[in-house]
CSV table of C-alpha atoms in Angstrom, one decimal:
chain,number,residue,atom,x,y,z
G,38,MET,CA,7.3,3.4,-28.2
G,39,THR,CA,8.4,-0.2,-27.3
G,40,LYS,CA,6.3,-2.2,-25.4
G,41,HIS,CA,8.0,-1.8,-21.9
G,42,ASP,CA,9.4,1.6,-22.7
G,43,VAL,CA,8.1,4.4,-20.5
G,44,ASN,CA,11.1,6.5,-20.9
G,45,GLY,CA,11.0,7.0,-24.7
G,46,THR,CA,9.9,10.0,-27.1
G,47,SER,CA,6.4,8.8,-27.3
G,48,LYS,CA,3.8,10.3,-25.1
G,49,SER,CA,2.7,8.2,-22.0
G,50,THR,CA,-0.4,8.6,-19.9
G,51,ILE,CA,0.1,7.0,-16.4
G,52,MET,CA,-3.1,6.5,-14.6
G,53,VAL,CA,-3.4,5.8,-10.7
G,54,THR,CA,-6.5,4.5,-9.4
G,55,GLY,CA,-7.0,5.3,-5.6
G,56,GLY,CA,-5.0,8.2,-6.4
G,57,SER,CA,-6.2,10.3,-3.5
G,58,GLY,CA,-5.0,7.8,-0.8
G,59,LEU,CA,-2.0,7.6,1.3
G,60,VAL,CA,0.2,5.9,-1.7
G,61,GLY,CA,-1.6,7.6,-4.5
G,62,GLN,CA,-0.7,11.0,-3.0
G,63,ALA,CA,2.8,9.7,-2.5
G,64,ILE,CA,3.2,8.6,-5.9
G,65,LYS,CA,1.8,12.1,-7.1
G,66,SER,CA,4.4,13.9,-5.0
G,67,VAL,CA,7.3,11.7,-6.4
G,68,SER,CA,6.0,12.3,-10.2
G,69,GLU,CA,5.8,16.1,-9.5
G,70,ALA,CA,9.3,16.1,-8.0
G,71,ASN,CA,10.8,13.9,-10.8
G,72,PRO,CA,8.8,14.8,-14.1
G,73,LYS,CA,9.6,13.2,-17.0
G,74,ASP,CA,9.3,14.7,-20.6
G,75,GLY,CA,6.0,13.3,-22.3
G,76,GLU,CA,4.4,11.9,-19.5
G,77,THR,CA,1.0,12.9,-18.4
G,78,TRP,CA,-0.2,11.7,-14.8
G,79,ILE,CA,-3.7,11.2,-14.2
G,80,PHE,CA,-4.8,10.7,-10.5
G,81,LEU,CA,-8.3,9.2,-9.8
G,82,SER,CA,-10.4,9.4,-6.9
G,83,SER,CA,-14.1,8.0,-6.4
G,84,LYS,CA,-15.3,11.2,-8.0
G,85,ASP,CA,-14.1,10.1,-11.2
G,86,GLY,CA,-16.6,7.2,-11.3
G,87,ASP,CA,-17.2,3.9,-9.5
G,88,LEU,CA,-14.8,1.0,-10.6
G,89,ARG,CA,-17.0,-1.8,-9.4
G,90,ASP,CA,-19.3,-0.7,-12.2
G,91,ARG,CA,-18.1,-1.8,-15.8
G,92,LYS,CA,-19.5,0.8,-17.8
G,93,GLU,CA,-18.2,3.5,-15.4
G,94,THR,CA,-14.8,2.0,-15.7
G,95,ASP,CA,-15.2,1.7,-19.5
G,96,ALA,CA,-15.8,5.6,-19.7
G,97,ILE,CA,-12.8,6.3,-17.5
G,98,PHE,CA,-10.4,4.5,-19.9
G,99,ASP,CA,-12.2,5.9,-22.8
G,100,LYS,CA,-11.6,9.4,-21.4
G,101,TYR,CA,-8.2,9.3,-20.4
G,102,LYS,CA,-6.7,6.7,-22.5
G,103,PRO,CA,-3.8,5.4,-20.4
G,104,THR,CA,-0.6,3.9,-21.6
G,105,HIS,CA,0.1,2.7,-17.9
G,106,VAL,CA,-2.1,2.0,-14.9
G,107,ILE,CA,-1.0,1.9,-11.3
G,108,HIS,CA,-3.8,0.0,-9.5
G,109,LEU,CA,-4.1,1.0,-5.7
G,110,ALA,CA,-8.0,1.5,-5.6
G,111,ALA,CA,-9.5,-1.4,-3.1
G,112,LYS,CA,-12.4,-1.8,-0.8
G,113,VAL,CA,-10.6,-2.1,2.5
G,114,GLY,CA,-11.3,-2.0,6.1
G,115,GLY,CA,-10.3,-3.1,9.6
G,116,LEU,CA,-10.5,-6.3,11.2
G,117,PHE,CA,-14.1,-6.2,12.3
G,118,ALA,CA,-15.2,-5.0,8.6
G,119,ASN,CA,-13.4,-7.8,7.0
G,120,LEU,CA,-14.8,-10.2,9.6
G,121,LYS,CA,-18.7,-9.0,9.0
G,122,TYR,CA,-18.5,-8.5,5.3
G,123,LYS,CA,-16.6,-10.8,3.6
G,124,VAL,CA,-18.7,-11.1,0.8
G,125,GLU,CA,-18.5,-7.5,0.0
G,126,PHE,CA,-14.9,-7.6,0.4
G,127,TYR,CA,-14.6,-10.5,-2.0
G,128,ARG,CA,-17.2,-9.3,-4.7
G,129,GLU,CA,-16.6,-5.5,-4.7
G,130,ASN,CA,-12.7,-6.3,-5.0
G,131,THR,CA,-13.0,-8.8,-7.5
G,132,LEU,CA,-15.4,-6.5,-9.7
G,133,ILE,CA,-13.0,-3.5,-9.5
G,134,ASN,CA,-9.9,-5.7,-10.3
G,135,ASP,CA,-11.8,-7.4,-13.2
G,136,ASN,CA,-13.0,-4.2,-14.5
G,137,ILE,CA,-9.2,-2.6,-14.7
G,138,MET,CA,-7.5,-5.5,-16.0
G,139,GLU,CA,-10.1,-6.4,-18.9
G,140,ASN,CA,-9.8,-2.6,-19.7
G,141,CYS,CA,-6.0,-2.7,-19.8
G,142,ARG,CA,-6.1,-5.4,-21.9
G,143,LEU,CA,-8.8,-3.9,-24.5
G,144,HIS,CA,-6.9,-0.6,-24.5
G,145,LYS,CA,-3.7,-2.3,-25.1
G,146,VAL,CA,-2.1,-0.8,-21.8
G,147,THR,CA,1.4,-1.2,-21.9
G,148,LYS,CA,1.8,-1.9,-18.2
G,149,LEU,CA,-0.2,-2.5,-15.4
G,150,VAL,CA,1.1,-2.4,-11.8
G,151,SER,CA,-1.2,-3.5,-9.1
G,152,MET,CA,-1.0,-3.3,-5.1
G,153,LEU,CA,-1.3,-6.2,-3.3
G,154,SER,CA,-0.7,-6.7,0.8
G,155,THR,CA,1.1,-9.1,2.9
G,156,CYS,CA,-2.1,-9.5,4.9
G,157,ILE,CA,-3.4,-12.0,1.8
G,158,PHE,CA,-0.7,-14.5,2.6
G,159,PRO,CA,-1.1,-18.0,4.1
G,160,ASP,CA,-2.0,-17.6,8.0
G,161,LYS,CA,0.3,-20.7,8.8
G,162,THR,CA,3.7,-19.9,7.0
G,163,LYS,CA,7.1,-19.8,8.2
G,164,TYR,CA,9.2,-16.5,8.2
G,165,PRO,CA,10.5,-14.3,6.5
G,166,ILE,CA,7.9,-14.6,3.8
G,167,ASP,CA,8.7,-14.0,0.1
G,168,GLU,CA,6.9,-13.8,-3.0
G,169,THR,CA,6.7,-17.4,-3.7
G,170,MET,CA,4.8,-18.4,-0.8
G,171,LEU,CA,1.4,-16.4,-1.6
G,172,HIS,CA,-0.8,-19.5,-2.7
G,173,ASP,CA,1.0,-22.0,-0.2
G,174,GLY,CA,-2.3,-22.3,2.2
G,175,PRO,CA,-5.4,-20.2,3.0
G,176,PRO,CA,-5.2,-16.8,4.5
G,177,HIS,CA,-6.2,-15.9,8.1
G,178,ALA,CA,-10.2,-16.8,8.4
G,179,SER,CA,-11.0,-13.1,9.5
G,180,ASN,CA,-10.2,-11.6,6.0
G,181,GLU,CA,-10.4,-14.3,3.6
G,182,GLY,CA,-13.0,-12.5,1.3
G,183,TYR,CA,-10.4,-9.6,0.7
G,184,ALA,CA,-7.4,-12.0,0.7
G,185,TYR,CA,-8.6,-14.3,-2.1
G,186,ALA,CA,-9.9,-11.6,-4.3
G,187,LYS,CA,-6.3,-9.9,-4.1
G,188,ARG,CA,-4.6,-13.4,-4.4
G,189,LEU,CA,-6.4,-13.6,-7.9
G,190,ILE,CA,-4.7,-10.6,-9.3
G,191,ASP,CA,-1.6,-12.5,-9.0
G,192,THR,CA,-3.1,-15.5,-10.9
G,193,MET,CA,-4.8,-13.2,-13.5
G,194,ASN,CA,-1.5,-11.4,-14.0
G,195,ARG,CA,0.3,-14.6,-15.3
G,196,ALA,CA,-2.9,-15.7,-17.3
G,197,TYR,CA,-3.2,-12.2,-19.2
G,198,ALA,CA,0.5,-12.7,-20.0
G,199,GLU,CA,0.1,-16.3,-21.0
G,200,GLU,CA,-2.9,-15.6,-23.1
G,201,TYR,CA,-2.8,-12.2,-24.3
G,202,GLY,CA,0.8,-11.2,-23.7
G,203,CYS,CA,-0.2,-8.3,-21.7
G,204,ASN,CA,2.6,-6.8,-19.2
G,205,PHE,CA,1.0,-7.1,-15.8
G,206,THR,CA,2.5,-7.3,-12.6
G,207,SER,CA,2.0,-6.8,-8.8
G,208,ILE,CA,3.7,-5.1,-5.8
G,209,ILE,CA,3.4,-6.4,-2.1
G,210,PRO,CA,4.3,-3.8,0.2
G,211,THR,CA,4.8,-4.2,3.9
G,212,ASN,CA,3.1,-1.7,6.5
G,213,ILE,CA,2.7,1.8,4.9
G,214,TYR,CA,2.9,5.2,6.7
G,215,GLY,CA,3.1,8.9,5.9
G,216,PRO,CA,1.5,11.9,4.9
G,217,HIS,CA,-2.1,11.8,3.6
G,218,ASP,CA,-2.8,8.8,5.8
G,219,ASN,CA,-6.0,7.7,7.8
G,220,PHE,CA,-5.1,8.9,11.2
G,221,SER,CA,-8.2,7.2,12.8
G,222,ILE,CA,-7.6,5.9,16.3
G,223,GLU,CA,-10.0,3.4,15.7
G,224,ASN,CA,-9.6,2.2,12.1
G,225,GLY,CA,-6.1,3.5,11.2
G,226,HIS,CA,-3.1,1.5,10.8
G,227,VAL,CA,-0.2,1.4,13.6
G,228,ILE,CA,1.9,4.4,13.0
G,229,PRO,CA,-1.1,6.9,12.0
G,230,GLY,CA,-3.0,5.8,14.7
G,231,LEU,CA,-0.2,6.6,17.3
G,232,ILE,CA,0.5,9.7,16.1
G,233,HIS,CA,-3.3,11.0,16.5
G,234,LYS,CA,-3.3,9.1,20.2
G,235,CYS,CA,0.1,11.0,21.0
G,236,TYR,CA,-1.5,14.3,19.8
G,237,LYS,CA,-4.5,13.8,22.1
G,238,ALA,CA,-2.6,13.0,24.9
G,239,LYS,CA,-0.2,16.0,24.5
G,240,LYS,CA,-3.3,18.3,24.4
G,241,ASP,CA,-5.2,16.8,27.2
G,242,ASN,CA,-2.3,16.6,29.3
G,243,THR,CA,-2.8,12.5,29.7
G,244,PRO,CA,-0.4,9.3,29.5
G,245,PHE,CA,0.2,8.3,26.1
G,246,THR,CA,-1.4,4.6,26.3
G,247,ILE,CA,-0.4,2.1,23.5
G,248,TRP,CA,-2.5,-1.1,23.3
G,249,GLY,CA,-0.5,-4.3,24.2
G,250,SER,CA,3.2,-5.0,25.4
G,251,GLY,CA,5.0,-3.0,22.6
G,252,THR,CA,7.0,-6.1,21.7
G,253,PRO,CA,5.4,-7.4,18.3
G,254,LEU,CA,8.0,-6.6,15.4
G,255,ARG,CA,6.9,-5.1,12.2
G,256,GLN,CA,8.8,-3.4,8.9
G,257,PHE,CA,7.3,0.0,7.8
G,258,ILE,CA,7.9,1.5,4.9
G,259,TYR,CA,7.6,5.1,4.3
G,260,SER,CA,5.2,6.1,1.7
G,261,LEU,CA,7.4,8.2,-0.4
G,262,ASP,CA,10.0,5.3,-0.6
G,263,LEU,CA,7.2,2.9,-1.7
G,264,ALA,CA,5.9,5.5,-4.2
G,265,GLU,CA,9.5,5.8,-5.8
G,266,LEU,CA,10.0,1.9,-6.0
G,267,THR,CA,6.4,1.7,-7.2
G,268,VAL,CA,7.2,4.1,-9.9
G,269,TRP,CA,10.4,2.0,-11.0
G,270,VAL,CA,8.5,-1.2,-11.0
G,271,MET,CA,6.3,0.6,-13.5
G,272,ARG,CA,9.2,1.7,-15.5
G,273,ASP,CA,11.8,-1.3,-15.3
G,274,TYR,CA,10.3,-4.4,-13.5
G,275,HIS,CA,8.7,-6.7,-16.3
G,276,SER,CA,7.6,-10.0,-15.0
G,277,PRO,CA,4.2,-11.0,-14.3
G,278,ASP,CA,5.5,-12.4,-10.8
G,279,PRO,CA,4.9,-10.2,-7.9
G,280,ILE,CA,7.9,-8.2,-5.9
G,281,THR,CA,8.1,-7.5,-2.6
G,282,LEU,CA,8.7,-3.8,-1.8
G,283,SER,CA,10.0,-3.8,2.0
G,284,VAL,CA,12.6,-2.6,4.1
G,285,ASP,CA,15.4,-4.9,4.9
G,286,GLU,CA,14.7,-7.5,7.7
G,287,ASP,CA,17.2,-6.0,10.0
G,288,THR,CA,15.3,-2.8,10.1
G,289,GLU,CA,12.1,-4.7,11.6
G,290,VAL,CA,11.2,-2.7,14.8
G,291,PRO,CA,9.3,-3.5,17.9
G,292,ILE,CA,6.0,-1.6,18.3
G,293,LYS,CA,7.5,0.0,21.5
G,294,ASP,CA,10.2,1.7,19.6
G,295,VAL,CA,7.6,3.0,17.2
G,296,ALA,CA,5.5,4.5,20.0
G,297,TYR,CA,8.7,6.3,21.4
G,298,ALA,CA,9.7,7.6,18.0
G,299,VAL,CA,6.3,9.1,17.8
G,300,ALA,CA,6.5,10.7,21.4
G,301,LYS,CA,9.9,12.0,20.5
G,302,ALA,CA,8.7,13.7,17.0
G,303,MET,CA,5.5,15.1,18.8
G,304,LYS,CA,7.7,16.3,21.5
G,305,PHE,CA,5.7,14.7,24.3
G,306,GLU,CA,7.1,14.5,27.5
G,307,GLY,CA,4.4,12.9,29.3
G,308,GLU,CA,4.0,9.3,30.6
G,309,VAL,CA,4.0,6.5,27.8
G,310,VAL,CA,2.3,3.5,29.2
G,311,PHE,CA,1.8,-0.1,27.5
G,312,ASP,CA,-1.9,-1.5,28.6
G,313,THR,CA,-0.7,-5.1,28.4
G,314,THR,CA,-4.6,-6.0,29.1
G,315,LYS,CA,-5.0,-5.6,25.4
G,316,ALA,CA,-4.0,-8.2,22.9
G,317,ASP,CA,-0.6,-7.9,21.0
G,318,GLY,CA,-1.7,-9.6,17.8
G,319,GLN,CA,0.7,-11.7,15.6
G,320,PHE,CA,4.3,-11.4,17.0
G,321,LYS,CA,5.9,-10.9,13.6
G,322,LYS,CA,5.1,-10.8,9.9
G,323,THR,CA,8.7,-10.5,8.5
G,324,ALA,CA,9.0,-10.3,4.8
G,325,CYS,CA,12.3,-11.1,2.8
G,326,ASN,CA,13.1,-8.4,0.0
G,327,LYS,CA,15.9,-10.4,-1.4
G,328,LYS,CA,14.2,-9.9,-4.9
G,329,LEU,CA,14.1,-6.2,-4.8
G,330,ARG,CA,17.6,-6.0,-3.3
G,331,GLY,CA,18.9,-8.1,-6.1
G,332,LEU,CA,17.6,-5.7,-8.4
G,333,ARG,CA,18.0,-2.2,-6.4
G,334,PRO,CA,21.2,-3.2,-4.1
G,335,ASP,CA,21.9,0.6,-3.4
G,336,TYR,CA,18.2,1.8,-2.6
G,337,LYS,CA,18.2,4.0,0.7
G,338,PHE,CA,15.2,3.8,2.6
G,339,THR,CA,14.0,6.6,4.8
G,340,SER,CA,15.0,5.8,8.6
G,341,MET,CA,12.0,5.2,10.8
G,342,GLU,CA,13.0,8.3,12.7
G,343,GLU,CA,12.9,10.4,10.1
G,344,GLY,CA,10.1,8.9,8.4
G,345,VAL,CA,8.1,9.4,11.7
G,346,GLN,CA,9.2,13.1,12.0
G,347,LYS,CA,7.6,13.8,8.3
G,348,ALA,CA,4.5,11.8,9.0
G,349,VAL,CA,4.1,14.0,12.5
G,350,ASP,CA,5.0,17.2,10.8
G,351,TRP,CA,2.5,16.5,8.0
G,352,PHE,CA,-0.3,15.6,10.7
G,353,LEU,CA,0.2,19.0,12.7
G,354,GLU,CA,0.3,21.0,9.5
G,355,ASN,CA,-2.8,19.4,8.1
G,356,TYR,CA,-4.8,18.7,11.2
G,357,GLU,CA,-8.0,20.0,10.4
G,358,THR,CA,-8.3,18.2,7.0
G,359,ALA,CA,-6.5,15.2,7.6
G,360,ARG,CA,-8.6,11.9,7.7
G,361,LYS,CA,-9.1,10.8,11.3
């Protein structure tokens, strides 16, 4: 098998870290829906070992001998956790990433794809943001521990390519939502939080209350679209420079539209209220997907309405076991 070939006749073992989460489960669905001859997929969860620990990470690589790695595992948390535990967010993510990258080098892994985030970009920037701006200034002070640990993945992808000829790269998604999300109202992201909140309002016959004015704009990517594009990056995108995986700029939507889409999908017919005593957060964080569109001009993203309906349906079907 050639260095860049994952479609060849040789056998490939693709190992996904953080395989039990939102994106990991979406990649599992995509890989099962489009199986390729000679490919074996391994989806790791925390039960398989502690990736912060070098010996445990070594043992995972020795056991599965991956030819390709999609690295999604990270220590993540909401605003308050990031503010309070900057040291832990920096150290634990740096340990995880170093253990994964060094094992990929030692085991001569053909391809490593790591996941970054738009929240690690400079706090003071112009919009739309693109891949070239990642290191143009400090991140927001609230999550600098996490952000610098993640930024170093990009730095080390280039360093491993230059020094060892490794084929390591990274992806930068915008706001992700879909099945297997964390639907916690306190700690979840926007869409899963709204879905759970709307469910409760319908059940309790109370107004569906959204914090803030609903005017901030966001780009949302459905988890199975991100999964398809991540697998494509693994197979066909061969540059250490990161690539933004995002819907187009003109599909950026106000939170208000998302809330109404959730209410419609949930068949909620009560009152929808925007609590303007609560802060709105950043007005926009637009990301440019020009690089992606240059390589995949015809890729069709799932619409917000269809994606929200699928996420709501999954939540209702899996209410008892969903993370919330």
